[in-house]
Coordinates of C-alpha atoms and ligand atoms in Angstrom, one line a residue:
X1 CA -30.8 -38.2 -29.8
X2 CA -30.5 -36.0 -26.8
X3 CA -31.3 -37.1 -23.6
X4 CA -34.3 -36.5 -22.0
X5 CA -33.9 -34.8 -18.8
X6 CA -36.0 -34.9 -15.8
X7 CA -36.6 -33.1 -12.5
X8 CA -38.5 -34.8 -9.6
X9 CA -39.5 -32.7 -6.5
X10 CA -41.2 -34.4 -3.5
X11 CA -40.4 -34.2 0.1
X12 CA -41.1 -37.6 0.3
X13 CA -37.9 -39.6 0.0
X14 CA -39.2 -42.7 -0.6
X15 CA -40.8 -41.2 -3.7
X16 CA -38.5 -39.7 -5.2
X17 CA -36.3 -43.0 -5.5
X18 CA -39.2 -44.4 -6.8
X19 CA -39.5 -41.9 -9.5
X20 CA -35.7 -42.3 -10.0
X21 CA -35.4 -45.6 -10.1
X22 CA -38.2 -46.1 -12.9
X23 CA -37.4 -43.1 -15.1
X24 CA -33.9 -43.8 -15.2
X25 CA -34.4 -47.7 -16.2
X26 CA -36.4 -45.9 -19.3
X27 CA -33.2 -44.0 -20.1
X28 CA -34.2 -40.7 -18.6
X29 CA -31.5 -38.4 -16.8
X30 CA -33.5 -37.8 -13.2
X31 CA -32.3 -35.3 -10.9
X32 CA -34.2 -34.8 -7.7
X33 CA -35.0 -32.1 -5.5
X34 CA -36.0 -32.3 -1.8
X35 CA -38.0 -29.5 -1.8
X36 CA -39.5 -26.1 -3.2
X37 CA -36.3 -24.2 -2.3
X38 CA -33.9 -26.4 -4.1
X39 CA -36.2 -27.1 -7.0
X40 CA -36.0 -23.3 -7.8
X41 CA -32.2 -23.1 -7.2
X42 CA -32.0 -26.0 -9.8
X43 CA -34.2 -24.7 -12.0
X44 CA -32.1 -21.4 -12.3
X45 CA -28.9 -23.7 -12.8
X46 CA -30.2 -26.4 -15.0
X47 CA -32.8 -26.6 -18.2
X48 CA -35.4 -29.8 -17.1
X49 CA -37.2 -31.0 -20.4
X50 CA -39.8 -31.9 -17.7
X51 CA -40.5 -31.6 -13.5
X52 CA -42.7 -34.0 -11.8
X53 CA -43.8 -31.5 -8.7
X54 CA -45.5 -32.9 -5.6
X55 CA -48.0 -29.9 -4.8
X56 CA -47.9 -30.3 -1.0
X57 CA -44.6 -29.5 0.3
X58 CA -43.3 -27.7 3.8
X59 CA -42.8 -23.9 3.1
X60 CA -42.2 -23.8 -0.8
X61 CA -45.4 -25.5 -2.1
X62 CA -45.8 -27.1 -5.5
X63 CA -47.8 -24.4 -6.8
X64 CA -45.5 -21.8 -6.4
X65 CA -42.8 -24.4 -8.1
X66 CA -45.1 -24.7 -10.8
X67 CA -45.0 -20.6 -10.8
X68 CA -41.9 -20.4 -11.3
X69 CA -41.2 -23.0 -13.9
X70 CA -43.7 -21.3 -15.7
X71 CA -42.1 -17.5 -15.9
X72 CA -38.6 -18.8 -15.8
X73 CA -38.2 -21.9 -17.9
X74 CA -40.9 -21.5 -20.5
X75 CA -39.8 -24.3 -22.4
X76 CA -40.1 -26.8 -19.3
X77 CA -43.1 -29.0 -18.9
X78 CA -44.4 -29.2 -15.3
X79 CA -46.7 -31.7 -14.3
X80 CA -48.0 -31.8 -10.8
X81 CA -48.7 -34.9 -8.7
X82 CA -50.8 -34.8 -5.3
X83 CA -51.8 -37.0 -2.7
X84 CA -55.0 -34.4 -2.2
X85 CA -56.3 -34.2 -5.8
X86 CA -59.5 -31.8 -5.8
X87 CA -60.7 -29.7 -9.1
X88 CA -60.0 -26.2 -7.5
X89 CA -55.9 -27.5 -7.2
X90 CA -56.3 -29.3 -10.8
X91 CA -57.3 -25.9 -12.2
X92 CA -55.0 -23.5 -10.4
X93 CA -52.2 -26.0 -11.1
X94 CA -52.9 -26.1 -15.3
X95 CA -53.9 -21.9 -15.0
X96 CA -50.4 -21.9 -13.8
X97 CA -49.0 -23.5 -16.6
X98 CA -49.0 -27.6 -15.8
X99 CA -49.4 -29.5 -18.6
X100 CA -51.3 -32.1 -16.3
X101 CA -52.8 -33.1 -13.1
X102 CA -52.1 -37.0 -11.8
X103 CA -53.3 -37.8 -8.4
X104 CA -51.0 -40.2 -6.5
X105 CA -50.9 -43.1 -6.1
X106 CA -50.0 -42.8 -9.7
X107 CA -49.0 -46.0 -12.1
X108 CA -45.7 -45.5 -13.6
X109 CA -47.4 -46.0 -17.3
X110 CA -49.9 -43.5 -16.7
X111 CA -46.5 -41.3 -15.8
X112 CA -44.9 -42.0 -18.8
X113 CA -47.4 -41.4 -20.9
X114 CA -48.0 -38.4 -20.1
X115 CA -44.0 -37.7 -20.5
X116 CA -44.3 -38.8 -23.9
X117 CA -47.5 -36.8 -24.8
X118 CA -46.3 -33.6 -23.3
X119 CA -42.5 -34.0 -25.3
X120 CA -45.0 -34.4 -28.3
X121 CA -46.7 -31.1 -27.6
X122 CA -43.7 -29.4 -27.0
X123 CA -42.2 -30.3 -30.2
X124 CA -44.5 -29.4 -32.5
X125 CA -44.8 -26.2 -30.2
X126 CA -41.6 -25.9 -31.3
X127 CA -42.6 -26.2 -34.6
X128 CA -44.8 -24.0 -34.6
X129 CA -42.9 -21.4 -33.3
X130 CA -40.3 -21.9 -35.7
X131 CA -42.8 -21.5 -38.6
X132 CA -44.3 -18.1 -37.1
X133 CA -41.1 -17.0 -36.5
X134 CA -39.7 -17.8 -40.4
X135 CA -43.1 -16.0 -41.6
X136 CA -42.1 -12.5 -39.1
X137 CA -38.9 -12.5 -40.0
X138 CA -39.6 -12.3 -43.7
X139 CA -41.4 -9.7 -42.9
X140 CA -40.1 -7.8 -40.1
X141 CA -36.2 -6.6 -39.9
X142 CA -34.7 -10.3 -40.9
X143 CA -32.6 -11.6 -37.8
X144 CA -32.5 -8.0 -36.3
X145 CA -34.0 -8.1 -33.0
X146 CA -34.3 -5.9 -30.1
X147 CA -37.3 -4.8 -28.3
X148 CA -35.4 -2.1 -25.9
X149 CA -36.7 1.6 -26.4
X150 CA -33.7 2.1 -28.0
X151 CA -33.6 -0.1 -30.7
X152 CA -37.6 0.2 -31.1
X153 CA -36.3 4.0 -31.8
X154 CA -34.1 2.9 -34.5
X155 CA -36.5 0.4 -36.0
X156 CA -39.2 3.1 -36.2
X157 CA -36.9 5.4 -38.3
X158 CA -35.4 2.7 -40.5
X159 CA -39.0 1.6 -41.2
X160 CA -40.1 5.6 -41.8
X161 CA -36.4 6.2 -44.0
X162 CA -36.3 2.9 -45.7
X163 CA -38.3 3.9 -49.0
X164 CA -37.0 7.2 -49.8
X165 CA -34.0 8.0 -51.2
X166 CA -32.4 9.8 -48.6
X167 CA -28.3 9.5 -47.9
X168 CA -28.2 8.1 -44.0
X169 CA -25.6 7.9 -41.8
X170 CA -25.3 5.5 -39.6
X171 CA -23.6 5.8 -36.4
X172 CA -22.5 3.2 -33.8
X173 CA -19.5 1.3 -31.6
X174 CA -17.9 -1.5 -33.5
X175 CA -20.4 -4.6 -33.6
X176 CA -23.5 -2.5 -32.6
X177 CA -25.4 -3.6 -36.1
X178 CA -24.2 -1.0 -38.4
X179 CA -24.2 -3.3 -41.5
X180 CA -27.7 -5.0 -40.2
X181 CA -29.1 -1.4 -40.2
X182 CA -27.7 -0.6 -44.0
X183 CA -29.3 -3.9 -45.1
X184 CA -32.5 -3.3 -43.2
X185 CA -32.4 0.0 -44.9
X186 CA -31.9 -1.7 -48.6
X187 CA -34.2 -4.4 -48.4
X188 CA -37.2 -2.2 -47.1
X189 CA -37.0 0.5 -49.9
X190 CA -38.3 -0.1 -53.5
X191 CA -34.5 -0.8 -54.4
X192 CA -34.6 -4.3 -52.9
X193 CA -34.8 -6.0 -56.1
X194 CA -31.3 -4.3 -56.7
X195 CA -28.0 -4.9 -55.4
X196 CA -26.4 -3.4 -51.9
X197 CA -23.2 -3.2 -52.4
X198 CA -20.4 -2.2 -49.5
X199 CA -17.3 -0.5 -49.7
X200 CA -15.0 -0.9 -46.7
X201 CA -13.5 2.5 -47.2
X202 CA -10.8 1.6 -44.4
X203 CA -9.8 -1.7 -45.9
X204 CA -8.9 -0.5 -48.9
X205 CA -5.5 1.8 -49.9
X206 CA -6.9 5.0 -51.2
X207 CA -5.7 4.7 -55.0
X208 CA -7.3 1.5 -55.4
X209 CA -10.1 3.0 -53.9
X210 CA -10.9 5.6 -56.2
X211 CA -10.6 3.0 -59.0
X212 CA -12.9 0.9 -56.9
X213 CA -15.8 3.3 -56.4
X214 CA -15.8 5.2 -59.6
X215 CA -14.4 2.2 -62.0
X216 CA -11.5 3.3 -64.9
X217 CA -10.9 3.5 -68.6
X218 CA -8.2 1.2 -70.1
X219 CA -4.9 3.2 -69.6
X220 CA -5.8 4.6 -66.7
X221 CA -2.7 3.9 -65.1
X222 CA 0.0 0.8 -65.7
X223 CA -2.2 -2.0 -64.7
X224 CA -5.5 -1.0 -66.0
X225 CA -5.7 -3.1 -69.3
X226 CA -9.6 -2.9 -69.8
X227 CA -12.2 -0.8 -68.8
X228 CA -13.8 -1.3 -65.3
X229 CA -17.2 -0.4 -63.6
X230 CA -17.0 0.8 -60.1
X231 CA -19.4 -0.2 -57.7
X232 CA -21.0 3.7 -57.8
X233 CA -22.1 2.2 -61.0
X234 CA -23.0 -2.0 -60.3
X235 CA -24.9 0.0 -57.8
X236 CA -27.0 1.9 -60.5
X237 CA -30.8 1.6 -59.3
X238 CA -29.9 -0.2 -55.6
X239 CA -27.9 0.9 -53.1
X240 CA -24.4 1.5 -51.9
X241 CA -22.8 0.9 -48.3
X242 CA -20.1 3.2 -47.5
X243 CA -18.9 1.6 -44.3
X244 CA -16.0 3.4 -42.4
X245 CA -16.4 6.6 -44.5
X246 CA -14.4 8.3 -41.4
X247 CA -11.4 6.5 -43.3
X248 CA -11.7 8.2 -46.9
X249 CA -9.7 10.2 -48.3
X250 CA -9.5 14.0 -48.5
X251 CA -9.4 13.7 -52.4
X252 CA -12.1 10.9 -52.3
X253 CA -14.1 13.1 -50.2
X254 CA -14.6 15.8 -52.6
X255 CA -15.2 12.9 -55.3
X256 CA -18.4 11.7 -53.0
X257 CA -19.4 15.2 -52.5
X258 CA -19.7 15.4 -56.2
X259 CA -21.6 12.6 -56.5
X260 CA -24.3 13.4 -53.3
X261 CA -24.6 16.8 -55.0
X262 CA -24.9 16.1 -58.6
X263 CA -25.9 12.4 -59.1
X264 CA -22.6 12.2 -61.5
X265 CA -18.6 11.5 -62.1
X266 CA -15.9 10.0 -64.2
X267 CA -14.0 6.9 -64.4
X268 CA -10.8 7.4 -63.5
X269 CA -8.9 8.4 -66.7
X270 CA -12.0 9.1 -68.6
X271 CA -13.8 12.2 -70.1
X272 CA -17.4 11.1 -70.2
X273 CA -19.3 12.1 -67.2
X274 CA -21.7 9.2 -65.8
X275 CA -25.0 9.6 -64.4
X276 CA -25.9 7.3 -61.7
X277 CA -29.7 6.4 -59.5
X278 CA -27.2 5.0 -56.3
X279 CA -28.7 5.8 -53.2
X280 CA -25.9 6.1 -50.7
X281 CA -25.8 4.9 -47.6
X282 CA -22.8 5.5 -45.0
X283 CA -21.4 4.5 -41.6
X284 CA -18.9 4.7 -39.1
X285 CA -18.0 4.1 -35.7
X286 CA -15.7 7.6 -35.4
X287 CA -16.5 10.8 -33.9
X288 CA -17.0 13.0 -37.4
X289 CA -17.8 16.2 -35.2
X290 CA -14.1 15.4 -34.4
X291 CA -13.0 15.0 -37.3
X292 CA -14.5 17.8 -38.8
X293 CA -12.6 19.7 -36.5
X294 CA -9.3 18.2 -36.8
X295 CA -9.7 19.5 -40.3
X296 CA -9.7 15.9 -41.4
X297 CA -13.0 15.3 -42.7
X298 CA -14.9 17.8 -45.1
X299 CA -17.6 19.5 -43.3
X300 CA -19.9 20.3 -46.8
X301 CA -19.8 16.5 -47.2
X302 CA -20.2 15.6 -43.2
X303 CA -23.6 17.9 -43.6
X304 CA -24.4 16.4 -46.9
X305 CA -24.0 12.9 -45.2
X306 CA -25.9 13.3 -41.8
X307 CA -29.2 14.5 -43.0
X308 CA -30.6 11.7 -41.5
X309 CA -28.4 10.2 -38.7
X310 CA -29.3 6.8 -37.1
X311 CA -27.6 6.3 -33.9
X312 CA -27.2 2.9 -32.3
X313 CA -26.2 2.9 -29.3
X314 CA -23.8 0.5 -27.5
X315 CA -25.0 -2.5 -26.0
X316 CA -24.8 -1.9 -22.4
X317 CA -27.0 1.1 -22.7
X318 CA -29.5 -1.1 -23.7
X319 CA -29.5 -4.7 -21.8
X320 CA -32.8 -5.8 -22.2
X321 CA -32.0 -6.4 -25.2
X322 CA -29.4 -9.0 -24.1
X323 CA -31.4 -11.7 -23.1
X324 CA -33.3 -11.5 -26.6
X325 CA -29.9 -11.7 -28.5
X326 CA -28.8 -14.5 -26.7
X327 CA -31.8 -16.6 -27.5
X328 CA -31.9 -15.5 -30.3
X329 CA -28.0 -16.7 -31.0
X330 CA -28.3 -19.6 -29.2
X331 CA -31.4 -20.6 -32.0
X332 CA -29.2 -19.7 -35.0
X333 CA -26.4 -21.0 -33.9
X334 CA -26.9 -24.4 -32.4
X335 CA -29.5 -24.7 -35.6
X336 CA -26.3 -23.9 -38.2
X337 CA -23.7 -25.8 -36.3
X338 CA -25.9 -29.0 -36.0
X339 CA -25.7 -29.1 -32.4
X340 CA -29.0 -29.7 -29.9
X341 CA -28.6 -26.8 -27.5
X342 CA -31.4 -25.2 -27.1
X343 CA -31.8 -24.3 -23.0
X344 CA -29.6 -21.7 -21.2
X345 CA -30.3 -21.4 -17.4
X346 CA -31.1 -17.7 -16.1
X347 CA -27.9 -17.7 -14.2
X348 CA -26.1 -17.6 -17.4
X349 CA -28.7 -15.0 -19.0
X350 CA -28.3 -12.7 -15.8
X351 CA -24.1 -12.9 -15.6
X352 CA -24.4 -12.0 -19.7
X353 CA -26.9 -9.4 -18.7
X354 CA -24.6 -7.6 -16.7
X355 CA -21.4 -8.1 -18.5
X356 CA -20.4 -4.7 -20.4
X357 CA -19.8 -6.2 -24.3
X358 CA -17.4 -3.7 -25.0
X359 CA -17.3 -5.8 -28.6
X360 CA -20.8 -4.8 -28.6
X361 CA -23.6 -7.7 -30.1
X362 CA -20.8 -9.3 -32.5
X363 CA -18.8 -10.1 -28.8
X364 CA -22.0 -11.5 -27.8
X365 CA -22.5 -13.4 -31.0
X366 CA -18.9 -14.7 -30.7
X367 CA -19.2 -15.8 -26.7
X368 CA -22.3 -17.7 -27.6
X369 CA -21.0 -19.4 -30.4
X370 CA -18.2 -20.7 -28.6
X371 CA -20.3 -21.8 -25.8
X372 CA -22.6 -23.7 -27.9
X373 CA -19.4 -25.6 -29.7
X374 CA -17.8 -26.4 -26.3
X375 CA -20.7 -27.3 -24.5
X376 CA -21.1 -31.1 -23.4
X377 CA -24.9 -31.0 -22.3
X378 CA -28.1 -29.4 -24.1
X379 CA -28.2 -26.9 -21.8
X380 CA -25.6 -23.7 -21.0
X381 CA -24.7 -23.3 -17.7
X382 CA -22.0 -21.3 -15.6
X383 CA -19.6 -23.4 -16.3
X384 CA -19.8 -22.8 -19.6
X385 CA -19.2 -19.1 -19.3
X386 CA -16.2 -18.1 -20.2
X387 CA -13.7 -16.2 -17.3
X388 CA -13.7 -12.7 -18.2
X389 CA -17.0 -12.9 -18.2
X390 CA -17.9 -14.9 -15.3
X391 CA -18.7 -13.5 -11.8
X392 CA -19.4 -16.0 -8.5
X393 CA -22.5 -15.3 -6.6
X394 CA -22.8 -15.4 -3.3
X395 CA -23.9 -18.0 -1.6
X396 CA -27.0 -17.1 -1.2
X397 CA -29.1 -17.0 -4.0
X398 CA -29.5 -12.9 -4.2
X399 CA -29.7 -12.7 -7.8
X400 CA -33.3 -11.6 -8.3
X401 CA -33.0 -8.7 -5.7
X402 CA -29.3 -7.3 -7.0
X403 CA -30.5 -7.1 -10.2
X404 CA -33.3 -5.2 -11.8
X405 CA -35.1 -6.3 -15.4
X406 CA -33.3 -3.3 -16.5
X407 CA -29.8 -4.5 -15.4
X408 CA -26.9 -2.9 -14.0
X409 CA -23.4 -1.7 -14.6
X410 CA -21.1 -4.0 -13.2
X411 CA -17.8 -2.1 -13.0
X412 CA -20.4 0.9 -11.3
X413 CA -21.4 -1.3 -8.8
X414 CA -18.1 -2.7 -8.3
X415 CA -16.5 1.2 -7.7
X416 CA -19.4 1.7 -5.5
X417 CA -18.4 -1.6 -3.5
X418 CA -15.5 -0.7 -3.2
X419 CA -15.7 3.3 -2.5
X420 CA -18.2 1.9 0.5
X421 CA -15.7 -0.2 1.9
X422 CA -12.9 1.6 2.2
X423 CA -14.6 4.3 3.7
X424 CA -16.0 1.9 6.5
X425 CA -12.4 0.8 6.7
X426 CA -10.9 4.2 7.2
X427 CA -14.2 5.5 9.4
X428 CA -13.2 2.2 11.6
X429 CA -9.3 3.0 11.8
X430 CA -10.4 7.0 12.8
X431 CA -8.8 7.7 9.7
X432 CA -5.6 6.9 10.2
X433 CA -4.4 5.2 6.9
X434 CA -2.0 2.6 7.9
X435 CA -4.5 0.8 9.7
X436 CA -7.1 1.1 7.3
X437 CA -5.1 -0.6 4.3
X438 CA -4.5 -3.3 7.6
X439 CA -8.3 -3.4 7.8
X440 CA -8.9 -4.2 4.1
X441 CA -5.0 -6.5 3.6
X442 CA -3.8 -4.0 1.2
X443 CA -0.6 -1.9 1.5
X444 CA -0.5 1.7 2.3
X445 CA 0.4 2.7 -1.1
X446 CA -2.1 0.8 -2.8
X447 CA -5.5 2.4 -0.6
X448 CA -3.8 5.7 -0.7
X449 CA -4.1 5.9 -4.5
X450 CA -7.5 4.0 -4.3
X451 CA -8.7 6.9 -2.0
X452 CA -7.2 9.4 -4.7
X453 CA -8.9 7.7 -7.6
X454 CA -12.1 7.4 -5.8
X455 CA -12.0 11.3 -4.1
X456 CA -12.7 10.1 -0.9
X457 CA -12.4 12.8 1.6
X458 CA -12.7 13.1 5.2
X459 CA -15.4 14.8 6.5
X460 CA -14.6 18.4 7.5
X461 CA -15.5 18.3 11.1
X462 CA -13.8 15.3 11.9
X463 CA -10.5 17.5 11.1
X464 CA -8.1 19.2 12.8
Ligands
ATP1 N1 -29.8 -6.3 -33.1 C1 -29.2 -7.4 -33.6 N2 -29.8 -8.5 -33.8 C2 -29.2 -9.6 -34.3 N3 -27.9 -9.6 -34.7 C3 -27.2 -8.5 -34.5 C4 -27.8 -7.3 -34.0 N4 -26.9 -6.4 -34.0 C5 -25.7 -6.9 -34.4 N5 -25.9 -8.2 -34.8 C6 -24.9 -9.1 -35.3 O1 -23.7 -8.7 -34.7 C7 -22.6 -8.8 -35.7 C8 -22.0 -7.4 -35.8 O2 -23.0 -6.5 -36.5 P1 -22.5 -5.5 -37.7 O3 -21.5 -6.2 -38.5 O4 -23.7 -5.0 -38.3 O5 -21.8 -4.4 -36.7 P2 -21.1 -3.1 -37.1 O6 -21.6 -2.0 -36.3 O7 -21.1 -2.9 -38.6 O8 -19.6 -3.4 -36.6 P3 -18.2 -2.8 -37.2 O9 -18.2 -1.3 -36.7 O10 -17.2 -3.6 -36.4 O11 -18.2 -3.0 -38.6 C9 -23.2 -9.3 -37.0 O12 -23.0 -10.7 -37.0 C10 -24.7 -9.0 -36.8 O13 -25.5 -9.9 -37.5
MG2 MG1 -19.6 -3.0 -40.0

């Protein structure tokens, strides 16, 4: 069983040890805060299954405590105690989320039984969430989420594509959901019932290929001792997933181009043509228009493909996304792997938020995974971040003001940093270089080709 951890935030000193002292002999984990300020910092840091929060503290009040808990640890239980218990502050207190009211002095019984009642709720809260959730996702794009304005985009034309029989290319950087978007596709059109089979057109050497898309006769060539379907074929009435089509073939090419015109082809070494109902679906993560050019993809069959393109784009042109695909990970992963982690502090959300993914969601996927096998606790916090993608924060807790809902690019805000600084180094040192790079403890060489690569330029009038 996972340990139940608790939060206590009073002013009061002796109350707190109080608190400590009695939870902890019932094999709770008590941290305490001393006040409103350091209750939020914690609650950013840590996950609290529940806070006891005095309402009437200097400054930061209870309320607002209760506030936060609310918007930024959902799952959190707060239950406010007060030494000035009236109705109008038992109402705001449960309108702002409190799962109770206890005015003090409170018994320690009536405490923990109200512990143990609101850990009940939660669960089958849980529960029920869990239950909803299985229903939508058999319904809605299973384990496909997103709710940017990029990826409702894409959900609106899978959902308006999905039933007809349309060939779609899908376009995307590695890991952005290609193969999620092919099945989406598949399992929303009448074909369901049918197979979807892929073809890694990059994995595989071309001649096998050929034989492995369009099947052969017995004889075909040295090896082929009996008669095989390709997967044009096991795909007769469902779909097929031509996934790195960039990669095929020019002799392939005009093979598929047969096929998207004419519904038909041969085994390899065979005479009798084959009709086939295989709805095609392709993808890639290269530039075709390129391609095209380069004279190394067809441009009848690059027309032919993109009738209907679907775009996804990368992940950090859409990070609002992120914090949804991280809970949603964290769910799926710490459900498959066995392991009770189920709270992730908003510290953690915000640094992934603003890291770039250039691995795109399967990176994400992958970083979360590992966190949630290495992680000690039930909760992930920065320590369990991994380097690259960890960044300090000031002391200061600046967070909220830095960052927008709609995140940021780090490495632009890092170049704009530093562009800023160097020219308030060289606006203090008039200028003159050498004692700029002093100002900023770099060498001469080093700013001058930071000034190059930034185009930093002295003002005109300040020349000559
Ligand atoms: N929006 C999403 N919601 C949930 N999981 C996602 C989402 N997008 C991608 N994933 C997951 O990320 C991983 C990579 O996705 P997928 O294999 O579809 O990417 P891809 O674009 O085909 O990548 P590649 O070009 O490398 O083949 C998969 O495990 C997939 O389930
Ligand atoms: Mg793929």
């Amino acid at each position: 069983m996972t340990v139940v951890k608790i939060l206590v935030v009073d002013d009061e000193k002796k109350i707190r040890e109080f608190f400590s002292d009695a939870l902890r002999s019932k094999d709770f984990e008590v941290e305490t805060a001393k006040n409103g300020e350091v209750a939020i910092k914690m609650i950013d840091q840590n996950f609290y299954d529940v806070a006891l929060i005095d309402l009437n503290m200097p400054k930061i009040d209870g309320m607002f405590v209760m506030k936060y808990l609310t918007e930024n640890a959902p799952d959190s239980i707060g239950i406010i105690l007060t030494g000035y218990a009236t109705i109008k502050n038992a109402v705001e207190a449960m309108k702002l989320g409190a799962f109770d009211y206890l005015a003090k002095p409170v018994k320690m019984e009536e405490v923990l039984l109200i512990i143990n009642r609101a850990l009940e709720f939660r669960n089958l809260k849980r529960e029920n969430l869990a239950l909803k959730n299985q229903l939508k996702k058999k319904y809605q794009f299973e384990n496909f989420v997103g709710d940017s304005p990029e990826m409702s985009k894409v959900f609106r034309i899978i959902e308006k594509v999905a039933d007809t029989n349309s060939t779609i290319l899908i376009l995307g950087e590695s890991g952005t959901g290609k193969e999620l978007v092919a099945k989406a596709l598949h399992y929303h059109s009448m074909r369901r019932d049918k197979s979807i089979i892929p073809v890694n057109c990059g994995a595989i050497p071309e001649d096998l290929l050929e034989s492995e898309l369009f099947g052969h006769e017995k004889g075909a060539f040295t090896n082929a001792i009996r008669t095989r379907i390709g997967r044009f074929e096991l795909a007769n009435g469902g779909t097929i997933f031509l996934d790195e089509i960039g990669e095929m073939s020019p002799h392939l090419q005009v093979k598929l181009l047969r096929i998207l015109q004419e519904h038909e082809f041969e085994r390899l070494g065979g005479t009798k043509t084959i009709k086939c109902d295989t709805r095609i679906l392709a993808a890639t993560n290269k530039d075709l228009d390129k391609l095209v050019q380069d004279g190394k993809f067809r441009e009848d069959l690059y027309y032919r493909l993109k009738v209907i393109p679907i775009e996804i784009p990368p992940l950090r042109e859409r990070r609002s996304d992120i914090p949804l695909l991280v809970h949603h990970f964290l769910e799926v992963i710490s459900q498959s792997k066995g392991k009770e982690v189920y709270g992730i502090s908003k510290e953690v959300v915000n640094t992934l938020t603003e890291y770039d993914w250039p691995g795109n969601v399967r990176e994400l996927e992958n970083i979360i995974e590992r966190m949630v096998i290495l992680s000690e606790s039930s909760t992930l916090t920065l320590q369990d971040l991994p380097d690259k993608i960890m960044k300090r924060w000031p002391e200061d807790n600046t967070t909220d003001q830095l960052i927008p809902d709609t995140g940021i690019s780090l490495n632009n805000s890092i170049n704009e940093y530093e562009r800023l600084l160097i020219v308030r180094a060289l606006e203090k040192a008039d200028w003159v270089k050498n004692r700029a790079a002093k100002l900023l403890n770099m060498n001469r060489t080093t700013l001058v080709e930071k000034i190059k690569k930034q185009g930093i330029q002295k003002p005109a009038e300040l020349d000559g």
